[in-house]
Amino acid sequence: MTPLPPHPGPPVAARPRTAVAIAVTGEDGRARWTYPVPFTRPPVLTALPVDPAPEDEQRTATVALEEVTPTHAVVRVWRTRARRGSGVSSPAGDGVTVHLAAYEADA
């Protein structure tokens, strides 16, 4: 039996537009991403921080979406540390890598 060739998917015009980037935070823990081409409306956005100190089991890097527009996004990375009764969060500072992806929504 001969395998079928891979399906090319929908026509290019019918595919939702996507954009990806890697950003690095500034001193305040924020990173701004201007998309290569503007979307028609704010896209669906994912942001994943790359933990700058993965060996530190007491602190975790998390990211918050602060602004998502058709032309750009602003995210902020926080470092959190558990503490009995409450946790402590502070901006991660500069040099934290954030992986970003924007997807054009259907509706």
Short mmCIF file of C-alpha atoms in Angstrom, two decimals:
data_model
loop_
_atom_site.label_atom_id
_atom_site.label_comp_id
_atom_site.label_asym_id
_atom_site.label_seq_id
_atom_site.Cartn_x
_atom_site.Cartn_y
_atom_site.Cartn_z
CA MET A 1 0.00 0.00 0.00
CA THR A 2 1.38 3.39 -1.00
CA PRO A 3 1.01 6.11 1.66
CA LEU A 4 -0.92 9.21 0.68
CA PRO A 5 1.02 12.45 0.36
CA PRO A 6 0.49 14.95 3.20
CA HIS A 7 -2.57 17.16 2.84
CA PRO A 8 -1.59 20.78 2.16
CA GLY A 9 -4.34 22.14 4.41
CA PRO A 10 -6.70 24.99 3.60
CA PRO A 11 -5.80 27.55 0.96
CA VAL A 12 -3.39 30.21 2.23
CA ALA A 13 -6.11 32.89 2.13
CA ALA A 14 -8.33 30.76 4.42
CA ARG A 15 -5.65 30.12 7.05
CA PRO A 16 -5.74 32.28 10.17
CA ARG A 17 -2.77 34.60 10.42
CA THR A 18 -0.23 33.91 13.15
CA ALA A 19 2.90 35.59 14.42
CA VAL A 20 5.55 34.39 16.86
CA ALA A 21 8.41 36.12 18.62
CA ILE A 22 10.85 35.93 21.49
CA ALA A 23 11.03 39.03 23.67
CA VAL A 24 13.26 39.98 26.58
CA THR A 25 12.05 41.91 29.62
CA GLY A 26 13.32 45.30 30.67
CA GLU A 27 14.19 46.53 34.14
CA ASP A 28 10.53 46.63 35.22
CA GLY A 29 9.88 43.05 34.08
CA ARG A 30 7.89 44.18 31.01
CA ALA A 31 8.38 43.23 27.38
CA ARG A 32 6.66 44.97 24.45
CA TRP A 33 6.08 43.19 21.16
CA THR A 34 5.04 45.00 18.00
CA TYR A 35 3.63 42.46 15.54
CA PRO A 36 5.31 42.29 12.12
CA VAL A 37 1.93 43.08 10.46
CA PRO A 38 -1.07 44.52 12.35
CA PHE A 39 -4.08 42.28 12.98
CA THR A 40 -7.61 43.50 12.16
CA ARG A 41 -8.52 43.21 15.86
CA PRO A 42 -6.64 42.15 19.01
CA PRO A 43 -5.33 38.59 18.50
CA VAL A 44 -5.45 35.64 20.82
CA LEU A 45 -2.08 35.80 22.57
CA THR A 46 0.00 33.26 24.46
CA ALA A 47 3.06 34.18 26.50
CA LEU A 48 5.41 31.74 28.22
CA PRO A 49 8.29 32.94 30.38
CA VAL A 50 11.54 31.02 30.34
CA ASP A 51 12.48 30.74 34.00
CA PRO A 52 15.83 32.50 34.47
CA ALA A 53 16.63 30.39 37.55
CA PRO A 54 15.03 26.96 37.08
CA GLU A 55 17.19 25.47 39.83
CA ASP A 56 15.49 27.77 42.39
CA GLU A 57 12.61 25.61 43.60
CA GLN A 58 11.32 28.38 45.88
CA ARG A 59 10.59 30.89 43.09
CA THR A 60 8.52 30.61 39.93
CA ALA A 61 8.32 32.85 36.86
CA THR A 62 4.82 33.76 35.68
CA VAL A 63 3.66 36.17 32.99
CA ALA A 64 0.67 38.51 32.84
CA LEU A 65 -0.79 40.01 29.66
CA GLU A 66 -1.08 43.72 30.39
CA GLU A 67 -2.07 45.03 26.96
CA VAL A 68 -3.13 43.30 23.73
CA THR A 69 -4.03 45.49 20.72
CA PRO A 70 -4.18 44.91 16.94
CA THR A 71 -0.62 46.30 16.64
CA HIS A 72 1.26 45.27 19.79
CA ALA A 73 1.23 43.46 23.13
CA VAL A 74 2.79 44.24 26.51
CA VAL A 75 3.50 41.45 29.00
CA ARG A 76 5.03 41.51 32.46
CA VAL A 77 6.96 38.69 34.11
CA TRP A 78 6.71 38.19 37.87
CA ARG A 79 8.82 36.07 40.19
CA THR A 80 6.74 34.48 42.93
CA ARG A 81 7.86 32.82 46.14
CA ALA A 82 5.66 30.86 48.50
CA ARG A 83 5.62 32.00 52.11
CA ARG A 84 3.64 30.57 55.02
CA GLY A 85 0.25 32.28 55.04
CA SER A 86 0.88 34.32 51.87
CA GLY A 87 3.06 34.50 48.80
CA VAL A 88 5.43 37.18 47.64
CA SER A 89 5.56 38.49 44.06
CA SER A 90 7.92 40.99 42.49
CA PRO A 91 8.70 42.05 38.92
CA ALA A 92 11.27 39.70 37.41
CA GLY A 93 13.55 42.50 36.22
CA ASP A 94 15.51 42.60 33.00
CA GLY A 95 16.79 39.76 30.87
CA VAL A 96 13.91 37.26 31.17
CA THR A 97 13.04 35.62 27.85
CA VAL A 98 9.34 35.37 26.92
CA HIS A 99 8.05 33.20 24.04
CA LEU A 100 5.05 34.87 22.37
CA ALA A 101 2.49 33.73 19.81
CA ALA A 102 -0.45 35.69 18.38
CA TYR A 103 -3.35 34.06 16.53
CA GLU A 104 -6.09 35.71 14.52
CA ALA A 105 -9.43 34.75 16.08
CA ASP A 106 -12.32 33.51 13.93
CA ALA A 107 -15.12 35.36 15.68
#
